[in-house]
PDB file of C-alpha atoms in Angstrom:
ATOM      1  CA  GLU A 939       6.686  56.514  49.911  1.00  0.00           C
ATOM      2  CA  VAL A 940       6.236  58.727  52.962  1.00  0.00           C
ATOM      3  CA  TYR A 941       3.657  61.481  52.703  1.00  0.00           C
ATOM      4  CA  LEU A 942       2.805  64.151  55.259  1.00  0.00           C
ATOM      5  CA  VAL A 943       0.001  66.507  54.267  1.00  0.00           C
ATOM      6  CA  GLU A 944      -0.850  69.444  56.506  1.00  0.00           C
ATOM      7  CA  SER A 945      -4.142  71.312  56.529  1.00  0.00           C
ATOM      8  CA  GLY A 946      -6.025  73.790  58.665  1.00  0.00           C
ATOM      9  CA  GLY A 947      -3.951  76.912  58.203  1.00  0.00           C
ATOM     10  CA  GLY A 948      -5.431  80.262  57.323  1.00  0.00           C
ATOM     11  CA  LEU A 949      -6.083  83.781  58.554  1.00  0.00           C
ATOM     12  CA  GLU A 950      -7.102  84.216  62.180  1.00  0.00           C
ATOM     13  CA  GLN A 951      -7.394  87.219  64.475  1.00  0.00           C
ATOM     14  CA  PRO A 952      -5.185  87.654  67.543  1.00  0.00           C
ATOM     15  CA  GLY A 953      -6.695  85.733  70.427  1.00  0.00           C
ATOM     16  CA  GLY A 954      -8.364  83.259  68.104  1.00  0.00           C
ATOM     17  CA  SER A 955      -7.870  79.522  67.616  1.00  0.00           C
ATOM     18  CA  LEU A 956      -6.903  77.178  64.809  1.00  0.00           C
ATOM     19  CA  ARG A 957      -6.432  73.430  64.606  1.00  0.00           C
ATOM     20  CA  LEU A 958      -3.797  72.084  62.269  1.00  0.00           C
ATOM     21  CA  SER A 959      -3.947  68.528  60.987  1.00  0.00           C
ATOM     22  CA  CYS A 960      -1.333  66.332  59.358  1.00  0.00           C
ATOM     23  CA  ALA A 961      -2.369  63.237  57.429  1.00  0.00           C
ATOM     24  CA  ALA A 962       0.410  60.655  57.288  1.00  0.00           C
ATOM     25  CA  SER A 963       0.814  57.751  54.887  1.00  0.00           C
ATOM     26  CA  GLY A 964       3.461  55.406  53.555  1.00  0.00           C
ATOM     27  CA  PHE A 965       4.764  54.245  56.925  1.00  0.00           C
ATOM     28  CA  THR A 966       3.608  52.729  60.222  1.00  0.00           C
ATOM     29  CA  PHE A 967       2.498  55.971  61.859  1.00  0.00           C
ATOM     30  CA  SER A 968       2.172  54.506  65.350  1.00  0.00           C
ATOM     31  CA  SER A 969       5.884  53.613  65.389  1.00  0.00           C
ATOM     32  CA  TYR A 970       7.253  57.115  64.865  1.00  0.00           C
ATOM     33  CA  GLU A 971       7.740  60.221  66.932  1.00  0.00           C
ATOM     34  CA  MET A 972       6.291  63.359  65.355  1.00  0.00           C
ATOM     35  CA  SER A 973       6.909  67.078  65.706  1.00  0.00           C
ATOM     36  CA  TRP A 974       5.745  70.459  64.470  1.00  0.00           C
ATOM     37  CA  VAL A 975       8.343  72.958  63.246  1.00  0.00           C
ATOM     38  CA  ARG A 976       7.478  76.460  62.083  1.00  0.00           C
ATOM     39  CA  GLN A 977       9.081  79.153  59.969  1.00  0.00           C
ATOM     40  CA  ALA A 978       8.030  82.790  60.121  1.00  0.00           C
ATOM     41  CA  PRO A 979       8.113  84.614  56.774  1.00  0.00           C
ATOM     42  CA  GLY A 980      11.721  85.206  55.752  1.00  0.00           C
ATOM     43  CA  LYS A 981      13.031  83.762  59.009  1.00  0.00           C
ATOM     44  CA  GLY A 982      14.691  80.582  60.234  1.00  0.00           C
ATOM     45  CA  LEU A 983      13.308  77.349  61.605  1.00  0.00           C
ATOM     46  CA  GLU A 984      11.753  77.054  65.071  1.00  0.00           C
ATOM     47  CA  TRP A 985      10.824  73.779  66.766  1.00  0.00           C
ATOM     48  CA  VAL A 986       7.305  74.033  68.218  1.00  0.00           C
ATOM     49  CA  SER A 987       6.224  70.731  69.725  1.00  0.00           C
ATOM     50  CA  TYR A 988       6.969  66.982  69.948  1.00  0.00           C
ATOM     51  CA  ILE A 989       4.867  63.906  70.655  1.00  0.00           C
ATOM     52  CA  SER A 990       6.061  60.376  71.279  1.00  0.00           C
ATOM     53  CA  SER A 991       4.921  57.465  69.146  1.00  0.00           C
ATOM     54  CA  SER A 992       2.326  56.363  71.706  1.00  0.00           C
ATOM     55  CA  GLY A 993       1.215  59.908  72.473  1.00  0.00           C
ATOM     56  CA  SER A 994       2.182  59.602  76.122  1.00  0.00           C
ATOM     57  CA  SER A 995       4.928  62.250  76.074  1.00  0.00           C
ATOM     58  CA  MET A 996       4.728  65.780  74.728  1.00  0.00           C
ATOM     59  CA  TYR A 997       7.074  68.746  74.806  1.00  0.00           C
ATOM     60  CA  TYR A 998       6.595  72.373  73.805  1.00  0.00           C
ATOM     61  CA  ALA A 999       8.671  75.425  73.018  1.00  0.00           C
ATOM     62  CA  ASP A1000       8.363  78.079  75.715  1.00  0.00           C
ATOM     63  CA  SER A1001       6.865  80.438  73.132  1.00  0.00           C
ATOM     64  CA  VAL A1002       3.760  78.227  72.751  1.00  0.00           C
ATOM     65  CA  LYS A1003       3.543  76.424  76.105  1.00  0.00           C
ATOM     66  CA  GLY A1004       0.104  76.735  77.645  1.00  0.00           C
ATOM     67  CA  ARG A1005      -1.448  77.872  74.348  1.00  0.00           C
ATOM     68  CA  PHE A1006      -0.750  75.009  71.918  1.00  0.00           C
ATOM     69  CA  THR A1007      -1.581  71.321  72.353  1.00  0.00           C
ATOM     70  CA  ILE A1008      -0.125  68.533  70.251  1.00  0.00           C
ATOM     71  CA  SER A1009      -1.996  65.258  69.849  1.00  0.00           C
ATOM     72  CA  ARG A1010      -2.190  62.255  67.558  1.00  0.00           C
ATOM     73  CA  ASP A1011      -4.644  59.577  66.497  1.00  0.00           C
ATOM     74  CA  ASN A1012      -2.700  56.458  65.595  1.00  0.00           C
ATOM     75  CA  ALA A1013      -5.837  54.714  64.335  1.00  0.00           C
ATOM     76  CA  GLU A1014      -6.365  57.564  61.855  1.00  0.00           C
ATOM     77  CA  ASN A1015      -2.656  58.135  61.041  1.00  0.00           C
ATOM     78  CA  SER A1016      -3.054  61.775  61.962  1.00  0.00           C
ATOM     79  CA  LEU A1017      -1.174  64.421  63.911  1.00  0.00           C
ATOM     80  CA  TYR A1018      -2.769  67.587  65.264  1.00  0.00           C
ATOM     81  CA  LEU A1019      -1.825  70.952  66.699  1.00  0.00           C
ATOM     82  CA  GLN A1020      -4.506  72.869  68.574  1.00  0.00           C
ATOM     83  CA  MET A1021      -3.480  76.510  68.633  1.00  0.00           C
ATOM     84  CA  ASN A1022      -5.291  78.795  71.086  1.00  0.00           C
ATOM     85  CA  THR A1023      -4.833  82.440  72.091  1.00  0.00           C
ATOM     86  CA  LEU A1024      -3.010  83.102  68.840  1.00  0.00           C
ATOM     87  CA  ARG A1025      -0.549  85.974  68.644  1.00  0.00           C
ATOM     88  CA  VAL A1026       0.754  87.961  65.699  1.00  0.00           C
ATOM     89  CA  GLU A1027       4.151  86.333  66.268  1.00  0.00           C
ATOM     90  CA  ASP A1028       2.635  82.881  65.628  1.00  0.00           C
ATOM     91  CA  THR A1029       2.394  83.803  61.942  1.00  0.00           C
ATOM     92  CA  ALA A1030       4.441  81.179  60.118  1.00  0.00           C
ATOM     93  CA  VAL A1031       4.451  78.170  57.860  1.00  0.00           C
ATOM     94  CA  TYR A1032       3.872  75.148  60.084  1.00  0.00           C
ATOM     95  CA  TYR A1033       5.546  71.919  59.051  1.00  0.00           C
ATOM     96  CA  CYS A1034       4.560  68.442  60.196  1.00  0.00           C
ATOM     97  CA  THR A1035       7.685  66.311  60.585  1.00  0.00           C
ATOM     98  CA  ARG A1036       8.455  62.639  61.146  1.00  0.00           C
ATOM     99  CA  GLY A1037      11.494  61.706  63.137  1.00  0.00           C
ATOM    100  CA  ARG A1038      14.020  59.041  62.296  1.00  0.00           C
ATOM    101  CA  PHE A1039      13.111  55.682  63.820  1.00  0.00           C
ATOM    102  CA  GLY A1040      14.509  55.624  67.327  1.00  0.00           C
ATOM    103  CA  ALA A1041      15.816  59.163  66.978  1.00  0.00           C
ATOM    104  CA  GLY A1042      12.656  61.165  66.819  1.00  0.00           C
ATOM    105  CA  SER A1043      14.172  64.585  66.983  1.00  0.00           C
ATOM    106  CA  TYR A1044      16.008  64.266  63.701  1.00  0.00           C
ATOM    107  CA  TYR A1045      13.340  65.398  61.245  1.00  0.00           C
ATOM    108  CA  GLU A1046      13.677  62.953  58.387  1.00  0.00           C
ATOM    109  CA  TYR A1047      10.449  63.744  56.540  1.00  0.00           C
ATOM    110  CA  TRP A1048       8.614  67.044  56.210  1.00  0.00           C
ATOM    111  CA  GLY A1049       5.231  68.007  54.860  1.00  0.00           C
ATOM    112  CA  GLN A1050       4.810  70.879  52.435  1.00  0.00           C
ATOM    113  CA  GLY A1051       3.683  73.172  55.244  1.00  0.00           C
ATOM    114  CA  THR A1052       0.527  75.120  55.993  1.00  0.00           C
ATOM    115  CA  LEU A1053       0.530  78.893  56.407  1.00  0.00           C
ATOM    116  CA  VAL A1054      -0.949  80.408  59.542  1.00  0.00           C
ATOM    117  CA  THR A1055      -1.476  84.162  59.476  1.00  0.00           C
ATOM    118  CA  VAL A1056      -2.491  85.953  62.657  1.00  0.00           C
ATOM    119  CA  SER A1057      -3.618  89.474  61.970  1.00  0.00           C
ATOM    120  CA  SER A1058      -6.441  91.849  62.754  1.00  0.00           C
TER     121      SER A1058
ATOM    122  CA  GLU B 108      18.165  76.607  76.167  1.00  0.00           C
ATOM    123  CA  ILE B 109      21.102  75.671  73.950  1.00  0.00           C
ATOM    124  CA  VAL B 110      21.929  78.407  71.446  1.00  0.00           C
ATOM    125  CA  LEU B 111      23.413  77.325  68.127  1.00  0.00           C
ATOM    126  CA  THR B 112      25.442  79.977  66.316  1.00  0.00           C
ATOM    127  CA  GLN B 113      26.200  79.425  62.650  1.00  0.00           C
ATOM    128  CA  SER B 114      28.910  81.113  60.632  1.00  0.00           C
ATOM    129  CA  PRO B 115      29.367  82.666  58.227  1.00  0.00           C
ATOM    130  CA  ALA B 116      25.951  84.162  57.529  1.00  0.00           C
ATOM    131  CA  THR B 117      26.573  83.964  53.792  1.00  0.00           C
ATOM    132  CA  LEU B 118      29.093  82.015  51.759  1.00  0.00           C
ATOM    133  CA  SER B 119      29.631  82.853  48.103  1.00  0.00           C
ATOM    134  CA  LEU B 120      31.691  80.306  46.175  1.00  0.00           C
ATOM    135  CA  SER B 121      32.157  78.989  42.653  1.00  0.00           C
ATOM    136  CA  PRO B 122      31.169  75.528  41.404  1.00  0.00           C
ATOM    137  CA  GLY B 123      33.778  72.945  42.312  1.00  0.00           C
ATOM    138  CA  GLU B 124      34.996  74.844  45.367  1.00  0.00           C
ATOM    139  CA  ARG B 125      34.878  73.505  48.906  1.00  0.00           C
ATOM    140  CA  ALA B 126      32.340  74.966  51.330  1.00  0.00           C
ATOM    141  CA  THR B 127      32.913  74.866  55.073  1.00  0.00           C
ATOM    142  CA  LEU B 128      30.011  75.809  57.347  1.00  0.00           C
ATOM    143  CA  SER B 129      30.326  76.134  61.116  1.00  0.00           C
ATOM    144  CA  CYS B 130      27.864  75.559  63.956  1.00  0.00           C
ATOM    145  CA  ARG B 131      28.840  76.335  67.541  1.00  0.00           C
ATOM    146  CA  ALA B 132      26.715  75.298  70.539  1.00  0.00           C
ATOM    147  CA  SER B 133      26.485  77.308  73.755  1.00  0.00           C
ATOM    148  CA  GLN B 134      27.010  74.071  75.700  1.00  0.00           C
ATOM    149  CA  SER B 135      27.959  70.537  74.797  1.00  0.00           C
ATOM    150  CA  VAL B 136      25.476  68.582  72.660  1.00  0.00           C
ATOM    151  CA  SER B 137      27.799  65.556  72.379  1.00  0.00           C
ATOM    152  CA  TYR B 138      27.134  64.141  68.887  1.00  0.00           C
ATOM    153  CA  ASP B 139      23.410  65.028  68.903  1.00  0.00           C
ATOM    154  CA  LEU B 140      23.473  67.395  65.968  1.00  0.00           C
ATOM    155  CA  ALA B 141      21.877  67.454  62.537  1.00  0.00           C
ATOM    156  CA  TRP B 142      22.216  69.547  59.400  1.00  0.00           C
ATOM    157  CA  TYR B 143      19.392  70.487  57.020  1.00  0.00           C
ATOM    158  CA  GLN B 144      19.283  72.062  53.579  1.00  0.00           C
ATOM    159  CA  GLN B 145      16.434  74.349  52.561  1.00  0.00           C
ATOM    160  CA  LYS B 146      15.889  75.674  49.055  1.00  0.00           C
ATOM    161  CA  PRO B 147      13.488  78.565  48.326  1.00  0.00           C
ATOM    162  CA  GLY B 148       9.852  77.543  48.523  1.00  0.00           C
ATOM    163  CA  GLN B 149      10.700  74.050  49.743  1.00  0.00           C
ATOM    164  CA  ALA B 150      10.620  72.233  53.047  1.00  0.00           C
ATOM    165  CA  PRO B 151      13.976  71.518  54.675  1.00  0.00           C
ATOM    166  CA  ARG B 152      15.769  68.254  53.922  1.00  0.00           C
ATOM    167  CA  LEU B 153      17.769  66.266  56.455  1.00  0.00           C
ATOM    168  CA  LEU B 154      21.398  65.947  55.316  1.00  0.00           C
ATOM    169  CA  ILE B 155      23.405  64.792  58.324  1.00  0.00           C
ATOM    170  CA  PHE B 156      22.461  63.355  61.734  1.00  0.00           C
ATOM    171  CA  ASP B 157      24.509  62.287  64.758  1.00  0.00           C
ATOM    172  CA  ALA B 158      27.017  64.950  63.629  1.00  0.00           C
ATOM    173  CA  SER B 159      28.527  62.861  60.824  1.00  0.00           C
ATOM    174  CA  LYS B 160      26.067  60.297  59.415  1.00  0.00           C
ATOM    175  CA  ARG B 161      24.588  61.010  56.009  1.00  0.00           C
ATOM    176  CA  ALA B 162      20.847  60.639  55.681  1.00  0.00           C
ATOM    177  CA  THR B 163      19.374  58.383  53.026  1.00  0.00           C
ATOM    178  CA  GLY B 164      20.008  59.574  49.491  1.00  0.00           C
ATOM    179  CA  ILE B 165      22.386  62.387  50.410  1.00  0.00           C
ATOM    180  CA  PRO B 166      25.344  62.709  48.009  1.00  0.00           C
ATOM    181  CA  GLY B 167      28.799  61.872  49.267  1.00  0.00           C
ATOM    182  CA  ARG B 168      30.058  65.426  48.768  1.00  0.00           C
ATOM    183  CA  PHE B 169      28.205  66.361  51.973  1.00  0.00           C
ATOM    184  CA  SER B 170      30.004  65.459  55.189  1.00  0.00           C
ATOM    185  CA  GLY B 171      29.696  66.436  58.828  1.00  0.00           C
ATOM    186  CA  SER B 172      32.182  66.449  61.649  1.00  0.00           C
ATOM    187  CA  GLY B 173      32.615  67.626  65.211  1.00  0.00           C
ATOM    188  CA  SER B 174      31.409  66.912  68.712  1.00  0.00           C
ATOM    189  CA  GLY B 175      30.689  68.758  71.916  1.00  0.00           C
ATOM    190  CA  THR B 176      30.300  72.401  70.957  1.00  0.00           C
ATOM    191  CA  ASP B 177      31.948  72.726  67.526  1.00  0.00           C
ATOM    192  CA  PHE B 178      30.590  71.239  64.330  1.00  0.00           C
ATOM    193  CA  THR B 179      31.290  71.569  60.634  1.00  0.00           C
ATOM    194  CA  LEU B 180      29.333  70.797  57.488  1.00  0.00           C
ATOM    195  CA  THR B 181      31.583  70.413  54.458  1.00  0.00           C
ATOM    196  CA  ILE B 182      30.494  70.341  50.841  1.00  0.00           C
ATOM    197  CA  SER B 183      33.581  69.005  49.105  1.00  0.00           C
ATOM    198  CA  SER B 184      32.891  70.224  45.577  1.00  0.00           C
ATOM    199  CA  LEU B 185      29.995  72.618  45.131  1.00  0.00           C
ATOM    200  CA  GLU B 186      27.324  71.943  42.533  1.00  0.00           C
ATOM    201  CA  PRO B 187      24.927  74.641  41.286  1.00  0.00           C
ATOM    202  CA  GLU B 188      22.034  72.830  43.000  1.00  0.00           C
ATOM    203  CA  ASP B 189      23.720  73.256  46.391  1.00  0.00           C
ATOM    204  CA  SER B 190      22.588  76.883  46.487  1.00  0.00           C
ATOM    205  CA  ALA B 191      20.425  76.931  49.643  1.00  0.00           C
ATOM    206  CA  ILE B 192      20.250  77.842  53.319  1.00  0.00           C
ATOM    207  CA  TYR B 193      21.781  75.324  55.690  1.00  0.00           C
ATOM    208  CA  TYR B 194      20.635  74.924  59.298  1.00  0.00           C
ATOM    209  CA  CYS B 195      22.091  72.989  62.194  1.00  0.00           C
ATOM    210  CA  GLN B 196      19.842  71.592  64.953  1.00  0.00           C
ATOM    211  CA  HIS B 197      20.511  69.781  68.216  1.00  0.00           C
ATOM    212  CA  ARG B 198      18.551  67.119  70.077  1.00  0.00           C
ATOM    213  CA  ALA B 199      20.630  67.052  73.254  1.00  0.00           C
ATOM    214  CA  ASN B 200      17.853  68.342  75.501  1.00  0.00           C
ATOM    215  CA  TRP B 201      14.560  70.270  75.472  1.00  0.00           C
ATOM    216  CA  PRO B 202      13.867  72.574  73.799  1.00  0.00           C
ATOM    217  CA  ARG B 203      15.305  71.475  70.494  1.00  0.00           C
ATOM    218  CA  THR B 204      16.786  74.492  68.739  1.00  0.00           C
ATOM    219  CA  PHE B 205      18.061  75.420  65.301  1.00  0.00           C
ATOM    220  CA  GLY B 206      20.889  77.702  64.272  1.00  0.00           C
ATOM    221  CA  GLN B 207      20.015  80.859  62.372  1.00  0.00           C
ATOM    222  CA  GLY B 208      21.250  79.439  59.073  1.00  0.00           C
ATOM    223  CA  THR B 209      24.068  79.919  56.571  1.00  0.00           C
ATOM    224  CA  LYS B 210      23.174  80.931  53.042  1.00  0.00           C
ATOM    225  CA  VAL B 211      25.344  79.328  50.368  1.00  0.00           C
ATOM    226  CA  GLU B 212      25.425  81.203  47.085  1.00  0.00           C
ATOM    227  CA  ILE B 213      26.961  79.768  43.922  1.00  0.00           C
ATOM    228  CA  LYS B 214      28.764  82.359  41.798  1.00  0.00           C
TER     229      LYS B 214
END
């Protein structure tokens, strides 16, 4: 069974940094494209970032470009999101997602999410 | 950026009725569209991909149709457990975007 377990969320001040992690199991991690999707409290879904299976290609939403960095460690079956220069509007539940095989931007599996709160 | 507009915002129907949800794209996404279901306190679940293909384990009462700019998610006979918010999402280009959601309420 596929498991995606996020960690690293919490309360941070504006301008601060957080690093989210996602531990993956139950599938061959190195074969799948991965993404982060977030959801602000009471709001809809927003795609944040994508990384290819090898880690050679990454894409970002304009709202986080230049501040967030996605990465992965295929040897450790882990996905990361380094979040710098945090803003109040980054407050959200952050979901780690696995794409369908060969169609990585259909989010077939989701973690339970980790809450990031940016507030002074 | 492709904008996805979902309608209606809320749909209130009785069990057994047919639900029809719409998603309109600001430019063509071909067949590169998915639908997700999200229940309160849960992560979203993939229902439909490539506009009309059901994801693994999704009941047959869920179906998708459309191409280009106009898409529909149909729930043929509503069950009480179908109460949720439904989102469409495209993968035609970057950035990927979601619609704002349609809330389905069961009377």
